Tab-separated table of C-alpha atoms in Angstrom:
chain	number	residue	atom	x	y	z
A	14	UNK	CA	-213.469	227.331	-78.061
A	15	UNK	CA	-214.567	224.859	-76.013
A	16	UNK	CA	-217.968	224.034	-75.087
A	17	UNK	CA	-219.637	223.981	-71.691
A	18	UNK	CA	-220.902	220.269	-71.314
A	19	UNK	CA	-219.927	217.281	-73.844
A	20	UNK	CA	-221.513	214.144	-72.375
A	21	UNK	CA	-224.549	211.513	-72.529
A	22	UNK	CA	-228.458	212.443	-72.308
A	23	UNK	CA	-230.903	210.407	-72.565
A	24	UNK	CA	-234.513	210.782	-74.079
A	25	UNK	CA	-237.328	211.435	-71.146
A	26	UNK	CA	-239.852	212.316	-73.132
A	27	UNK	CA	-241.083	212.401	-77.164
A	28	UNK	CA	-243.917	213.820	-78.508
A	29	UNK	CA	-245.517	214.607	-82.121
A	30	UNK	CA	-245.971	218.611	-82.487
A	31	UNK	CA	-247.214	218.346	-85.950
A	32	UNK	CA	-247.253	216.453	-89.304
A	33	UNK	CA	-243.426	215.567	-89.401
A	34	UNK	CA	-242.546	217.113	-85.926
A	35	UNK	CA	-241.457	215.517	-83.557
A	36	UNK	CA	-239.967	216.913	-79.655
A	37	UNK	CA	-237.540	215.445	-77.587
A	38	UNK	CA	-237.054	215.798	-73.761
A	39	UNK	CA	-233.178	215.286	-72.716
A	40	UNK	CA	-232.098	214.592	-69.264
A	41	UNK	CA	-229.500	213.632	-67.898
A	42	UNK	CA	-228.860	209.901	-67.008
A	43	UNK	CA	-227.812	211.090	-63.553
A	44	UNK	CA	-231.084	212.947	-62.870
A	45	UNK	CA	-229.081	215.970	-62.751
A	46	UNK	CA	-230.047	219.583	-63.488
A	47	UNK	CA	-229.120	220.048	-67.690
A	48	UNK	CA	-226.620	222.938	-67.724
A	49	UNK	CA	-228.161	226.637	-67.800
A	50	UNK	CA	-229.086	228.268	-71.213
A	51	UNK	CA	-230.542	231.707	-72.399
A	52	UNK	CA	-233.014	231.803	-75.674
A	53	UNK	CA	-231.110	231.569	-78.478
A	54	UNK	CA	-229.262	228.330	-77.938
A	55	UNK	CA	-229.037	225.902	-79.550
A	56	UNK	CA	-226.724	222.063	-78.660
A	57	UNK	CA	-225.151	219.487	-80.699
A	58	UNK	CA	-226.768	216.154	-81.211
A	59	UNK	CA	-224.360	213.569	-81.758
A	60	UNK	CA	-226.074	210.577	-83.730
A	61	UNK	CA	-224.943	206.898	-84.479
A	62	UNK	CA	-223.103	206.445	-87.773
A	63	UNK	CA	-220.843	209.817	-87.050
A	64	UNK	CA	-223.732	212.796	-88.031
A	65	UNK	CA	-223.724	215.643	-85.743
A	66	UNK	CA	-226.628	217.607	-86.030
A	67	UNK	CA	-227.606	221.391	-83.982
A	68	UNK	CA	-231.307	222.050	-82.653
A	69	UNK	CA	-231.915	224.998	-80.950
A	70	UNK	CA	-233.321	224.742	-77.426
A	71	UNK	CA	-236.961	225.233	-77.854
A	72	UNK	CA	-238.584	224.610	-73.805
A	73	UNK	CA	-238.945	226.646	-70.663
A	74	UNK	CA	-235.343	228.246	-69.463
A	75	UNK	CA	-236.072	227.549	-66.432
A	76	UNK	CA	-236.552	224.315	-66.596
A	77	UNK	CA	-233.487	222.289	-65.253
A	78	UNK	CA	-234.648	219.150	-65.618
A	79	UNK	CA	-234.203	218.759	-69.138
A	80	UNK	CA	-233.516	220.192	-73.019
A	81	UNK	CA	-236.574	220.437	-75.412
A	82	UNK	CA	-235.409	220.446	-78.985
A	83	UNK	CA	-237.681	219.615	-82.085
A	84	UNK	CA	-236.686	217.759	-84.929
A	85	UNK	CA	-238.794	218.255	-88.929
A	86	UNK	CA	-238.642	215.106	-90.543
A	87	UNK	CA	-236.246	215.912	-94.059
A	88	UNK	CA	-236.664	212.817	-96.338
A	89	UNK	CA	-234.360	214.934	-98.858
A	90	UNK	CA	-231.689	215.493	-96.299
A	91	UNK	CA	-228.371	213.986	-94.949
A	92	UNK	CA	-229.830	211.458	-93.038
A	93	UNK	CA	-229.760	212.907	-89.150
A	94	UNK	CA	-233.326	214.038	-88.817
A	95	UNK	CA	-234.693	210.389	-90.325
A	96	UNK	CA	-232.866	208.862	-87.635
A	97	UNK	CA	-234.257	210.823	-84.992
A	98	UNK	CA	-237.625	210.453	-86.376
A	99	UNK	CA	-237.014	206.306	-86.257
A	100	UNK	CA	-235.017	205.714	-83.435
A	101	UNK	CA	-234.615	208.408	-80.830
A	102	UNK	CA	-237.573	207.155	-78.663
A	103	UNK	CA	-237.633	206.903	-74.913
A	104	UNK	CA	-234.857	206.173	-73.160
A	105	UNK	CA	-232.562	206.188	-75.696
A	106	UNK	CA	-228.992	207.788	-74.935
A	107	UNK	CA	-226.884	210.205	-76.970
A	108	UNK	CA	-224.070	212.099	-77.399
A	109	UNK	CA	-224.979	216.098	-76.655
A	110	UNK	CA	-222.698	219.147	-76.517
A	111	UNK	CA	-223.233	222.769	-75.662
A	112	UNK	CA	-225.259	225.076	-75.312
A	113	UNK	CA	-223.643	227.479	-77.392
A	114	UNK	CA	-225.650	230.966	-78.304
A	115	UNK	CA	-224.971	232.763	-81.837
A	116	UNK	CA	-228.840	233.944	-81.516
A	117	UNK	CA	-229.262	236.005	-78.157
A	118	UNK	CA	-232.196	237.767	-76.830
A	119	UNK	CA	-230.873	241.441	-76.812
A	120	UNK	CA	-233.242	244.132	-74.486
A	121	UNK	CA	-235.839	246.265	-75.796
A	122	UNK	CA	-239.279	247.663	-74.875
A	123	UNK	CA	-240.992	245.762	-77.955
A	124	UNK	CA	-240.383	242.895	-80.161
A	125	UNK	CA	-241.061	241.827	-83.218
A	126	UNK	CA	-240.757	238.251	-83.919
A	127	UNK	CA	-241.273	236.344	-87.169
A	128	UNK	CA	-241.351	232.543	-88.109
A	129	UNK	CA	-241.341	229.851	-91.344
A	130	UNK	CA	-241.688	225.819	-90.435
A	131	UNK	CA	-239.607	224.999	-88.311
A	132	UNK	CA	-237.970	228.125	-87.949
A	133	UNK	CA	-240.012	228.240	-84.637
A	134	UNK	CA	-238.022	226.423	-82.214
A	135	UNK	CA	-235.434	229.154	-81.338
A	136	UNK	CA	-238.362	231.744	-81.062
A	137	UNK	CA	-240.408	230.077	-78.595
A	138	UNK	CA	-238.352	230.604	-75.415
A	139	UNK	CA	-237.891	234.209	-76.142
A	140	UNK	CA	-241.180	234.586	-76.870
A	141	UNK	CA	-241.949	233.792	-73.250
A	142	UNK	CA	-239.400	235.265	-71.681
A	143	UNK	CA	-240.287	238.370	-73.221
A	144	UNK	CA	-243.536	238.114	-72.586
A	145	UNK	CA	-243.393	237.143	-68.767
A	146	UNK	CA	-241.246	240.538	-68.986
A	147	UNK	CA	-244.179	242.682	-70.079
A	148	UNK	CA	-242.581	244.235	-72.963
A	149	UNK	CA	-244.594	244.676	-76.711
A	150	UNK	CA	-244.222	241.379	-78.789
A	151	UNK	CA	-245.988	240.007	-81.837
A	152	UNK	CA	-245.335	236.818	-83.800
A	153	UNK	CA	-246.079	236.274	-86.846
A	154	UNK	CA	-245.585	232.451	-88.303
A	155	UNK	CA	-246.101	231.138	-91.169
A	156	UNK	CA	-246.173	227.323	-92.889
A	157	UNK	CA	-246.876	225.450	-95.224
A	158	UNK	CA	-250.348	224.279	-94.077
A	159	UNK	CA	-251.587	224.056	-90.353
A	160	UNK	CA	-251.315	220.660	-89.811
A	161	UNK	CA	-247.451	220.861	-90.119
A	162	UNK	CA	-246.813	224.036	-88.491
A	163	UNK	CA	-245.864	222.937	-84.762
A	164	UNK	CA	-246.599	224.018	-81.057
A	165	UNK	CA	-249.856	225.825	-81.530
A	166	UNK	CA	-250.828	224.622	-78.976
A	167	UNK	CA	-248.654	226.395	-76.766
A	168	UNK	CA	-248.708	229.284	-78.835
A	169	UNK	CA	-253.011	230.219	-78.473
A	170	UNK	CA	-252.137	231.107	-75.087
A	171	UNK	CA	-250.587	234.033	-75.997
A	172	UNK	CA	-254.045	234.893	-78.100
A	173	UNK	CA	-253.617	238.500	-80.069
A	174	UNK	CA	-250.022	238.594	-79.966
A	175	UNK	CA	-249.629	235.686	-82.331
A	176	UNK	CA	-250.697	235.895	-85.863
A	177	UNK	CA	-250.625	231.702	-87.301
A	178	UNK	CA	-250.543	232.199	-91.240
A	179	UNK	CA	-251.147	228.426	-93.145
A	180	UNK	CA	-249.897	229.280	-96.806
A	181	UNK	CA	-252.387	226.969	-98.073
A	182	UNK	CA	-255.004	228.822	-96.770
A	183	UNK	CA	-254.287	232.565	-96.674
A	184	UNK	CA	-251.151	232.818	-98.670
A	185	UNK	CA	-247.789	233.804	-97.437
A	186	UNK	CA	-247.045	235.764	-94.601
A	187	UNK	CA	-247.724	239.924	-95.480
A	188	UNK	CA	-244.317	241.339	-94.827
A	189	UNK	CA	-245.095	244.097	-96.489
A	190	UNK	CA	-247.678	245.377	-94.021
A	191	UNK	CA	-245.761	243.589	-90.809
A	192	UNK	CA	-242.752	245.634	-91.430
A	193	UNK	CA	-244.212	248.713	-93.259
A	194	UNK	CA	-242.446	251.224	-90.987
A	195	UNK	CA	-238.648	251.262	-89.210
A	196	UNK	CA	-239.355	251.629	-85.851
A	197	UNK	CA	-236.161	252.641	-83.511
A	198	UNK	CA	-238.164	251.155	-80.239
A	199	UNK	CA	-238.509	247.224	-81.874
A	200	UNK	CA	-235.800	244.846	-82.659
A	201	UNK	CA	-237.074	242.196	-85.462
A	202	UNK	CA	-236.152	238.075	-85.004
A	203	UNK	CA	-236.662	235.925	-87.595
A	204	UNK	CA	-235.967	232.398	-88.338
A	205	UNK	CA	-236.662	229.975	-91.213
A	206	UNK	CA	-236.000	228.923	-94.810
A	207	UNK	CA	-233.944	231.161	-96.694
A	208	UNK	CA	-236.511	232.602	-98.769
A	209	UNK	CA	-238.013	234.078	-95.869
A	210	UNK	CA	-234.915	235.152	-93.919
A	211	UNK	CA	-233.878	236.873	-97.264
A	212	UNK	CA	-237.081	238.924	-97.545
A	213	UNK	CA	-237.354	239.595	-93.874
A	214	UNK	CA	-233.473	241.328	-94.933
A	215	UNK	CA	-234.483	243.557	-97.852
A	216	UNK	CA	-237.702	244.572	-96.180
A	217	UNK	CA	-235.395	245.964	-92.803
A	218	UNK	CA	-232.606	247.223	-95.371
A	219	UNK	CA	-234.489	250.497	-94.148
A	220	UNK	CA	-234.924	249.679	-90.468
A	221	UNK	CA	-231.974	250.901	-87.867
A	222	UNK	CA	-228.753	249.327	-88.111
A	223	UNK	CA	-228.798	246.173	-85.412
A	224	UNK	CA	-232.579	245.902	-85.382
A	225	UNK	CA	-232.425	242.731	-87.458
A	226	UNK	CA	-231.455	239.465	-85.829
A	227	UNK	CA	-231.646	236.024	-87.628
A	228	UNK	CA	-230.682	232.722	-87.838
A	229	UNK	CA	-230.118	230.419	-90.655
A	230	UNK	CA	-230.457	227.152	-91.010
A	231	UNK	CA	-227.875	226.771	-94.285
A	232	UNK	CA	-225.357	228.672	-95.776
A	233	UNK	CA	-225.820	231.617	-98.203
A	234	UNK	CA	-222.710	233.169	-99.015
A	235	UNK	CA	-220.809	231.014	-102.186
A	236	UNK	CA	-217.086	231.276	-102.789
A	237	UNK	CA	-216.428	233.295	-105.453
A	238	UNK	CA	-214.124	230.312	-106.943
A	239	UNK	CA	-210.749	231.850	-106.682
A	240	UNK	CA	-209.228	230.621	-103.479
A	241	UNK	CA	-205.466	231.263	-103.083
A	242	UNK	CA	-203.224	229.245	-100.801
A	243	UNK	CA	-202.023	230.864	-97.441
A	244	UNK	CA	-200.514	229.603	-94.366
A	245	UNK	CA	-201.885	229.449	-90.974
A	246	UNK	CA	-199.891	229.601	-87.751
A	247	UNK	CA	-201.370	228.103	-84.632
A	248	UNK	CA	-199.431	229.815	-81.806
A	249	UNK	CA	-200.642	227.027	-79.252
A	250	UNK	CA	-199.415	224.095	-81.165
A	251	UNK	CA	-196.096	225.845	-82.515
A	252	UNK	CA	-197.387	224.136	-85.696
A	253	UNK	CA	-197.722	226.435	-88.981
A	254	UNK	CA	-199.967	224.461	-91.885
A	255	UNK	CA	-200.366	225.354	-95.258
A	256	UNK	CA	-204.123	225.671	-96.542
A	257	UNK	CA	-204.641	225.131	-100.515
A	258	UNK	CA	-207.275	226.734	-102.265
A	259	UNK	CA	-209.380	223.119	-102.209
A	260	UNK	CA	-209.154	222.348	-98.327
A	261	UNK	CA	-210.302	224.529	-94.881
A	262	UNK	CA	-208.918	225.333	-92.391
A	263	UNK	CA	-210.318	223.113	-90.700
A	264	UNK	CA	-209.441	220.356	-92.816
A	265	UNK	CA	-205.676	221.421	-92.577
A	266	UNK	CA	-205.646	221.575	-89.072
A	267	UNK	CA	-206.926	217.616	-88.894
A	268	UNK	CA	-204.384	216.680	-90.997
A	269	UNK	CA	-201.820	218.396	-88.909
A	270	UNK	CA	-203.080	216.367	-86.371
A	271	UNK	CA	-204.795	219.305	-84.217
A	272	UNK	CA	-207.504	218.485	-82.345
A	273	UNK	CA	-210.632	220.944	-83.293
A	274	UNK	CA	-213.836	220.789	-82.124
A	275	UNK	CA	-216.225	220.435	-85.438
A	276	UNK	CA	-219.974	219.824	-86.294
A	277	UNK	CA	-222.136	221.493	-89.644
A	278	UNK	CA	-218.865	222.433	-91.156
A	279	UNK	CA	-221.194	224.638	-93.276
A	280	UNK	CA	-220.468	227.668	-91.214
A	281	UNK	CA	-224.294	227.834	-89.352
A	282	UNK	CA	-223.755	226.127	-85.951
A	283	UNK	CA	-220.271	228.183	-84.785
A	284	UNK	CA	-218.850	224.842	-82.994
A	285	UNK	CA	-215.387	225.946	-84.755
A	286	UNK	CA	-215.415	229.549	-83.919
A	287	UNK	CA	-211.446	230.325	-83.480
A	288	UNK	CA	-209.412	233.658	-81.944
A	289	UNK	CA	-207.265	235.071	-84.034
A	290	UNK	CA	-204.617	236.731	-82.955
A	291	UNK	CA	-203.600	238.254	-86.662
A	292	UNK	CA	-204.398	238.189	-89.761
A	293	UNK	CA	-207.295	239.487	-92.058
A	294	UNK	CA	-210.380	237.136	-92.702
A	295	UNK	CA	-212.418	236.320	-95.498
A	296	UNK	CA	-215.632	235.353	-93.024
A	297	UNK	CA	-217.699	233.215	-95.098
A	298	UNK	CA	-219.854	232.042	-92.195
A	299	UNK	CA	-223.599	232.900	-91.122
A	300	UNK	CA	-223.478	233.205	-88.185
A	301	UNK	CA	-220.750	236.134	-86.816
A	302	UNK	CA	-222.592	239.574	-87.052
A	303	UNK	CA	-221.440	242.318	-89.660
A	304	UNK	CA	-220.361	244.153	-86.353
A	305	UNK	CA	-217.998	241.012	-85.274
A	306	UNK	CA	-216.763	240.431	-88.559
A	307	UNK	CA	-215.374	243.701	-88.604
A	308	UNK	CA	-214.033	243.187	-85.444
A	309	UNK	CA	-211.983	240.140	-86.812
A	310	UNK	CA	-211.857	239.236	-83.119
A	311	UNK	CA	-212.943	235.530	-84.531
A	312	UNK	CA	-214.012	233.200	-87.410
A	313	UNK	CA	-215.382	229.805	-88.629
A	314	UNK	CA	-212.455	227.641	-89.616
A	315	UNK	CA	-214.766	225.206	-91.726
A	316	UNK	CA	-215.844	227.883	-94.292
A	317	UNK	CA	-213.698	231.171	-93.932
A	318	UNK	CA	-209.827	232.033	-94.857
A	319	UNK	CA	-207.604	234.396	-95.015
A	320	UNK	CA	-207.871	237.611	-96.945
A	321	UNK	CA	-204.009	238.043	-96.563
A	322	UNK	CA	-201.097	235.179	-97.125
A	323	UNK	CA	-201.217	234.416	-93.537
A	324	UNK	CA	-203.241	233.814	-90.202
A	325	UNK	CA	-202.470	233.448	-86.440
A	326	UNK	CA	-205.005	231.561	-84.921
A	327	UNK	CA	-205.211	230.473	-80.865
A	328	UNK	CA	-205.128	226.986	-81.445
């Protein structure tokens, strides 16, 4: 699936949100308007050395001028958020792509919104487009300790609706008492570290089907280990491939030489979301709903395969 906008933008603006937080403005080198997004979205950063990394769009929608994403320092990661820590400072240029939207702001007369770290970013712009809406909101966001939880600035405006929990100071956030009851007239959205995302779960295992919308930064589902080897037809190539049980899809398509657009291959950022056309899938991704896996309308070629001998994909 291809994505909207692939092309250069270049840093306008950086600013420190919080201990090892850091925001980026990105414009266009033209001056142009940045294409349109809804809350939700995240793009593609595309850094030197060949790392592609996904922030979600954390500004104003309606600003056209430029992107806002954040970046949390990770010493212990792969490398891309060190970079941008170092390097991406103003006027630098880079390679961006999207926006794409797994996480979309659905209508209802209340929300209920919930936050770890940097877990944040996605929340903000649906915090205020809900709230310019006048429905019910609440946030509740939680961190390590205050100095490293980001934007609170921007958040005090919102006074009572927003609930700032510092672990170090008043423990971890109550989710007992934040989702004590199901309530049919709220939809939950949460965001942050697994642990949280996986509480925030079993806590709405009782809540309405659909009420619970996350996103998640890595992947939770493991293979169970016993991978078989199937074959994979892509009808727009005429080219059928062969997929052992220690490559993707994905990495069978490359060495077909098809051209597929790629970026966590972790199954979290959806850049590799495929039609297919028949065939049964083992979705191993996190970011399809239970509702669109069962639909088998798509999947993630970098983590999923085939639950049968054989796939038609639209590639």
């Amino acid at each position: 699936m291809a994505d909207p906008f692939e092309g250069e933008v270049v840093v306008v603006s950086r600013r420190a949100e919080s201990d090892g937080v850091v925001s980026l403005e990105l414009g266009l080198p033209s001056g142009d308007p940045v294409p349109s997004w809804e809350p939700g979205a995240h793009i593609d950063l595309v850094l030197p050395g060949g790392l592609t990394r996904q922030y979600s769009l954390c500004g104003p929608v309606e600003n056209d001028k430029s992107w806002r994403v954040a970046v949390l320092r990770e010493p212990d990661g792969r490398g891309g958020s060190r970079w941008v820590h170092d390097h991406a400072h103003e006027g630098c240029t880079l390679t961006a792509r999207g926006p794409r939207n797994h996480f979309p702001l659905l209508g209802s007369p209340r929300y209920l919104f919930i936050a770890g770290g940097i877990g944040i970013t996605p929340l903000l712009p649906m915090i205020s487009q809900v709230h310019a809406s006048g429905a019910g909101w609440e946030l509740h966001y939680g961190g390590r300790e205050r100095a490293s939880m980001a934007f609170l600035d921007e958040l005090e405006g919102y006074g009572d609706h927003v609930t700032i929990r510092p672990e170090d100071q008043l423990g971890m956030l109550d989710l007992a008492t934040v989702l004590a009851g199901p309530d049919r007239s709220t939809l939950v959205y949460c965001c942050g570290p697994a642990g949280l995302i996986d509480a925030v779960e079993e806590r709405c295992r009782t809540w309405p089907p659909g009420a619970l919308h996350v996103e998640r930064f890595t992947n939770v589902i493991t293979p169970s280990g016993d991978d078989a080897e199937f074959e994979v037809e892509l009808r727009g190539s005429g080219v059928t491939v062969t997929v052992p049980a220690h490559l993707s899809i994905l990495e069978a398509v490359e060495n077909a030489g098809v051209p597929v657009l790629s970026s966590c291959t972790e199954g979290t950022c959806g850049t590799c979301e495929t039609t297919v056309l028949e065939g049964e899938v083992d979705h191993r991704d996190v970011v399809l709903t239970d509702e669109e896996r069962d639909a088998g309308e798509t999947m993630m070629i970098c983590v999923s395969r085939a639950r049968c001998g054989r796939l038609v994909l639209d590639l």
